[in-house]
Short mmCIF file of C-alpha atoms and ligand atoms in Angstrom, two decimals:
data_model
loop_
_atom_site.label_atom_id
_atom_site.label_comp_id
_atom_site.label_asym_id
_atom_site.label_seq_id
_atom_site.Cartn_x
_atom_site.Cartn_y
_atom_site.Cartn_z
CA MET A 1 0.00 0.00 0.00
CA PRO A 2 1.44 3.43 -0.84
CA PHE A 3 2.12 5.88 1.95
CA THR A 4 -0.37 8.66 2.39
CA LEU A 5 0.48 12.24 3.03
CA CYS A 6 -0.47 13.68 6.40
CA GLY A 7 -0.01 17.26 7.47
CA PRO A 8 1.32 20.14 5.45
CA ILE A 9 2.85 19.52 2.07
CA ILE A 10 6.39 20.70 1.73
CA ARG A 11 7.47 21.72 -1.74
CA GLN A 12 10.60 20.36 -3.39
CA PHE A 13 9.88 16.97 -1.92
CA LEU A 14 10.52 13.86 -3.90
CA PHE A 15 7.89 11.39 -2.78
CA LEU A 16 8.83 7.77 -3.08
CA ARG A 17 7.33 4.37 -2.51
CA VAL A 18 9.05 2.45 0.27
CA SER A 19 8.26 -1.21 0.35
CA ASN A 20 11.36 -1.95 2.42
CA PRO A 21 12.76 -0.06 5.40
CA VAL A 22 14.93 2.90 4.39
CA ARG A 23 17.79 4.50 6.30
CA LEU A 24 16.65 7.72 7.93
CA ASP A 25 19.39 9.89 6.42
CA LYS A 26 18.56 8.56 2.94
CA PHE A 27 14.87 9.11 3.56
CA ILE A 28 15.45 12.73 4.57
CA CYS A 29 17.69 13.65 1.69
CA GLU A 30 15.48 11.94 -0.87
CA CYS A 31 12.35 13.60 0.51
CA THR A 32 13.76 17.08 0.95
CA SER A 33 16.30 19.30 -0.70
CA LEU A 34 18.87 18.40 1.98
CA THR A 35 22.06 16.64 0.97
CA ARG A 36 23.08 13.50 2.83
CA SER A 37 25.63 15.48 4.91
CA SER A 38 23.11 18.22 5.77
CA ALA A 39 20.59 15.51 6.71
CA LYS A 40 23.17 14.02 9.07
CA LYS A 41 23.80 17.47 10.57
CA ALA A 42 20.04 17.99 11.05
CA LEU A 43 19.92 14.62 12.81
CA HIS A 44 22.90 15.55 14.98
CA ARG A 45 21.17 18.83 15.94
CA GLY A 46 18.08 16.88 17.06
CA GLU A 47 15.85 18.42 14.38
CA ILE A 48 14.41 15.09 13.23
CA SER A 49 11.75 13.14 15.06
CA CYS A 50 9.98 9.88 14.41
CA ASN A 51 6.47 9.56 15.80
CA GLY A 52 7.24 12.47 18.15
CA VAL A 53 10.55 11.13 19.47
CA VAL A 54 13.84 12.79 18.46
CA VAL A 55 16.06 10.44 16.47
CA THR A 56 19.74 11.15 15.91
CA ASP A 57 20.87 7.85 14.35
CA PRO A 58 21.28 8.25 10.55
CA GLY A 59 20.98 4.47 10.20
CA PHE A 60 17.57 4.35 11.91
CA LYS A 61 15.18 2.39 9.65
CA VAL A 62 12.08 4.20 8.40
CA THR A 63 9.13 1.94 7.72
CA GLU A 64 5.64 2.53 6.40
CA GLY A 65 3.31 4.37 8.77
CA MET A 66 6.01 6.27 10.66
CA GLU A 67 5.68 10.01 10.82
CA ILE A 68 9.03 11.66 10.34
CA CYS A 69 9.22 15.37 11.14
CA LEU A 70 11.88 17.91 10.25
CA ASP A 71 11.72 20.88 12.61
CA GLY A 72 8.28 19.68 13.64
CA VAL A 73 6.94 19.58 10.07
CA PRO A 74 5.84 16.14 8.87
CA ILE A 75 7.63 14.76 5.86
CA THR A 76 5.62 11.57 5.83
CA LEU A 77 6.04 9.76 2.55
CA VAL A 78 3.46 9.33 -0.12
CA GLY A 79 3.78 6.63 -2.70
CA GLU A 80 3.11 8.84 -5.69
CA ARG A 81 2.93 12.49 -6.67
CA TYR A 82 -0.28 14.11 -7.92
CA LEU A 83 -0.65 17.73 -8.93
CA MET A 84 -2.73 20.16 -10.92
CA LEU A 85 -1.43 22.86 -13.21
CA ASN A 86 -3.15 25.84 -14.81
CA LYS A 87 -1.74 25.46 -18.31
CA PRO A 88 -0.92 28.63 -20.22
CA VAL A 89 -1.02 28.84 -24.03
CA ASP A 90 2.14 28.04 -25.99
CA THR A 91 3.05 25.10 -23.78
CA ILE A 92 2.53 21.46 -24.68
CA CYS A 93 1.37 18.38 -22.80
CA SER A 94 4.28 16.31 -23.98
CA THR A 95 6.95 15.15 -21.57
CA ILE A 96 9.64 16.75 -23.72
CA ASP A 97 9.98 20.27 -25.12
CA GLU A 98 9.17 20.45 -28.82
CA VAL A 99 7.98 23.57 -30.70
CA TYR A 100 6.82 24.87 -27.32
CA PRO A 101 8.11 24.00 -23.85
CA SER A 102 6.55 21.06 -22.03
CA VAL A 103 4.18 21.90 -19.18
CA LEU A 104 6.57 19.86 -17.02
CA SER A 105 9.09 22.68 -17.38
CA LEU A 106 6.70 24.83 -15.28
CA LEU A 107 6.99 22.50 -12.29
CA THR A 108 9.44 23.68 -9.67
CA ILE A 109 9.89 20.20 -8.22
CA GLU A 110 12.44 17.44 -8.21
CA LYS A 111 12.57 15.06 -11.17
CA PRO A 112 9.55 16.33 -13.14
CA GLN A 113 10.57 14.03 -15.98
CA THR A 114 9.38 11.03 -13.93
CA LEU A 115 5.80 12.35 -14.12
CA HIS A 116 3.22 11.97 -16.82
CA ILE A 117 0.25 13.99 -17.93
CA GLY A 118 -3.29 12.67 -17.51
CA GLY A 119 -5.35 14.11 -20.34
CA ARG A 120 -3.57 16.36 -22.80
CA LEU A 121 -4.52 19.84 -23.96
CA ASP A 122 -3.60 21.51 -27.22
CA ALA A 123 -0.87 24.16 -27.25
CA ASP A 124 -3.50 26.91 -27.59
CA THR A 125 -5.78 25.51 -24.84
CA THR A 126 -5.50 26.75 -21.26
CA GLY A 127 -6.62 25.35 -17.93
CA LEU A 128 -6.59 22.24 -15.82
CA VAL A 129 -3.93 19.61 -16.42
CA LEU A 130 -3.43 16.73 -14.00
CA ILE A 131 0.11 15.44 -13.64
CA THR A 132 1.12 12.35 -11.71
CA SER A 133 3.65 9.59 -11.26
CA ASP A 134 0.80 7.09 -10.82
CA GLY A 135 0.13 5.39 -14.14
CA GLN A 136 -3.04 3.61 -12.98
CA TRP A 137 -4.53 6.83 -11.68
CA SER A 138 -3.82 8.72 -14.89
CA HIS A 139 -5.33 5.81 -16.83
CA ARG A 140 -8.57 6.38 -14.94
CA VAL A 141 -8.47 10.02 -16.07
CA THR A 142 -7.82 9.27 -19.73
CA SER A 143 -9.42 5.91 -20.50
CA PRO A 144 -12.72 6.38 -22.40
CA LYS A 145 -14.01 3.29 -20.58
CA LYS A 146 -13.79 5.14 -17.24
CA ASP A 147 -16.18 7.90 -18.34
CA CYS A 148 -14.22 10.58 -16.49
CA ALA A 149 -15.94 13.87 -17.34
CA LYS A 150 -13.90 16.82 -18.63
CA ARG A 151 -15.52 20.24 -18.56
CA TYR A 152 -14.47 23.01 -20.92
CA LEU A 153 -15.30 26.67 -21.40
CA VAL A 154 -15.50 27.29 -25.11
CA GLN A 155 -15.45 30.56 -27.02
CA LEU A 156 -16.98 30.19 -30.47
CA ALA A 157 -16.68 32.03 -33.77
CA GLU A 158 -20.43 31.69 -34.48
CA PRO A 159 -23.43 31.91 -32.15
CA VAL A 160 -25.19 28.70 -31.16
CA ASP A 161 -28.80 28.09 -30.21
CA ASN A 162 -30.52 25.62 -27.91
CA SER A 163 -30.95 23.01 -30.68
CA LEU A 164 -27.25 22.16 -30.27
CA ILE A 165 -27.87 20.85 -26.75
CA ALA A 166 -29.83 17.86 -28.09
CA ILE A 167 -27.40 17.34 -30.98
CA PHE A 168 -24.42 17.05 -28.65
CA ALA A 169 -26.42 14.92 -26.21
CA ALA A 170 -27.17 12.47 -29.03
CA GLY A 171 -23.57 12.46 -30.27
CA VAL A 172 -22.00 13.88 -33.42
CA GLN A 173 -20.02 12.25 -36.19
CA LEU A 174 -16.39 13.36 -36.19
CA ARG A 175 -14.45 13.12 -39.42
CA GLY A 176 -12.39 9.96 -39.53
CA GLU A 177 -14.11 8.33 -36.52
CA GLU A 178 -16.30 5.24 -36.65
CA GLY A 179 -19.13 5.94 -34.22
CA LEU A 180 -20.76 9.01 -32.81
CA THR A 181 -19.25 10.90 -29.91
CA LYS A 182 -20.54 9.87 -26.49
CA PRO A 183 -23.34 12.00 -25.03
CA ALA A 184 -21.99 15.44 -24.14
CA ILE A 185 -23.58 18.12 -21.99
CA LEU A 186 -23.77 21.60 -23.52
CA GLU A 187 -24.63 24.64 -21.47
CA ILE A 188 -25.07 27.89 -23.39
CA LEU A 189 -23.74 30.78 -21.33
CA GLU A 190 -23.90 33.35 -24.12
CA PRO A 191 -24.53 32.78 -27.85
CA GLN A 192 -20.78 32.45 -28.50
CA ARG A 193 -19.68 31.22 -25.07
CA VAL A 194 -20.58 27.75 -23.87
CA ARG A 195 -19.60 25.10 -21.36
CA LEU A 196 -19.14 21.58 -22.71
CA THR A 197 -18.70 18.40 -20.68
CA ILE A 198 -17.41 15.30 -22.44
CA THR A 199 -16.28 11.90 -21.18
CA GLU A 200 -13.95 11.06 -24.03
CA GLY A 201 -10.62 12.55 -25.00
CA LYS A 202 -10.34 12.06 -28.74
CA TYR A 203 -7.71 14.10 -30.53
CA HIS A 204 -8.89 17.77 -30.69
CA GLN A 205 -12.31 16.48 -29.64
CA VAL A 206 -13.95 19.75 -28.61
CA LYS A 207 -12.70 21.62 -31.67
CA ARG A 208 -13.81 18.77 -33.93
CA MET A 209 -17.26 18.57 -32.33
CA PHE A 210 -17.92 22.23 -33.07
CA ALA A 211 -16.37 21.87 -36.54
CA ALA A 212 -18.83 18.98 -37.14
CA VAL A 213 -21.72 21.42 -36.66
CA GLY A 214 -20.19 24.16 -38.79
CA ASN A 215 -18.74 26.27 -36.00
CA HIS A 216 -15.19 27.08 -34.96
CA VAL A 217 -13.56 27.15 -31.52
CA VAL A 218 -11.62 30.35 -30.96
CA GLY A 219 -10.83 29.86 -27.28
CA LEU A 220 -10.72 26.75 -25.11
CA HIS A 221 -10.14 26.40 -21.38
CA ARG A 222 -10.51 23.24 -19.25
CA GLU A 223 -12.23 23.91 -15.93
CA GLN A 224 -12.67 20.47 -14.42
CA ILE A 225 -11.74 16.79 -14.68
CA GLY A 226 -14.03 14.42 -12.80
CA GLN A 227 -14.62 16.07 -9.42
CA ILE A 228 -11.37 18.03 -9.60
CA ALA A 229 -11.93 21.69 -10.46
CA LEU A 230 -9.11 24.00 -11.43
CA ASP A 231 -8.14 25.91 -8.30
CA PRO A 232 -9.06 29.58 -8.89
CA ALA A 233 -6.04 30.56 -6.79
CA LEU A 234 -3.73 29.22 -9.50
CA ALA A 235 -2.71 31.80 -12.09
CA LEU A 236 -1.75 30.57 -15.55
CA GLY A 237 1.47 28.59 -15.25
CA GLU A 238 1.03 27.89 -11.52
CA TRP A 239 0.52 24.46 -9.95
CA ARG A 240 -0.16 22.80 -6.62
CA TYR A 241 -0.27 19.31 -5.19
CA LEU A 242 -3.69 17.67 -5.15
CA THR A 243 -5.39 17.12 -1.82
CA ALA A 244 -6.02 13.58 -0.57
CA ALA A 245 -9.74 14.06 -1.32
CA GLU A 246 -9.02 15.13 -4.89
CA ILE A 247 -6.73 12.15 -5.46
CA ALA A 248 -9.33 9.76 -4.06
CA SER A 249 -12.08 11.25 -6.25
CA ILE A 250 -10.64 9.85 -9.48
N1 URA B 301 -10.44 19.28 -27.16
C1 URA B 301 -9.72 20.01 -28.01
O1 URA B 301 -10.09 20.19 -29.15
N2 URA B 301 -8.55 20.51 -27.57
C2 URA B 301 -8.11 20.39 -26.31
O2 URA B 301 -7.05 20.92 -25.96
C3 URA B 301 -8.89 19.63 -25.42
C4 URA B 301 -10.05 19.08 -25.86
#
């Protein structure tokens, strides 16, 4: 079972899965920005505790369920990393930089290259991107079989009317695809500004759905994936770790 995070989240942490006991000095330097020698000094100074008791032995074995604190702040391990990012335009949801930089380059954390992106957005789309080291979790976000809803705010070139609600609910034929799109929920906010919720993630799906009805998407922003809404406190380009409740909701 992976470790779960308790207490405040400390940035710059590398979270790791520990199936076997780990030396305390190794644990500290892998979980924080401390080097092995600074971890040993912190131990020597009595700054590290395990389950409330100061530990000074660098060789002390950390096992699952222990709460290790540095200066009183828990650095309990989690098995995986999960975060949300407010993606700006001109970044891409690839793990490597191509024409535009990868969204991973916006993450001020250790080893971002070990993470992957659950549900990609186009370079000109903004909004919620979920990023994790947990492949099974991101599969639940992206697999069409899991019916994980993605909600978008869409700015359109042409006005729409209420008849489109039933059309999208019934499914539309995308060029090059075999069947109709799965039922989608359209909410018309203004004639050229709508909210669309889909449970699939076909290539350029939102843009192609509006193209299929003779319209054109001029602005696209993802607001929500499943129960996880983009945190309004995050400006474009900013990120935060997901809460335990958000992780469990997928
Ligand atoms: N649909 C699109 O067309 N583009 C995106 O970025 C996401 C969904």
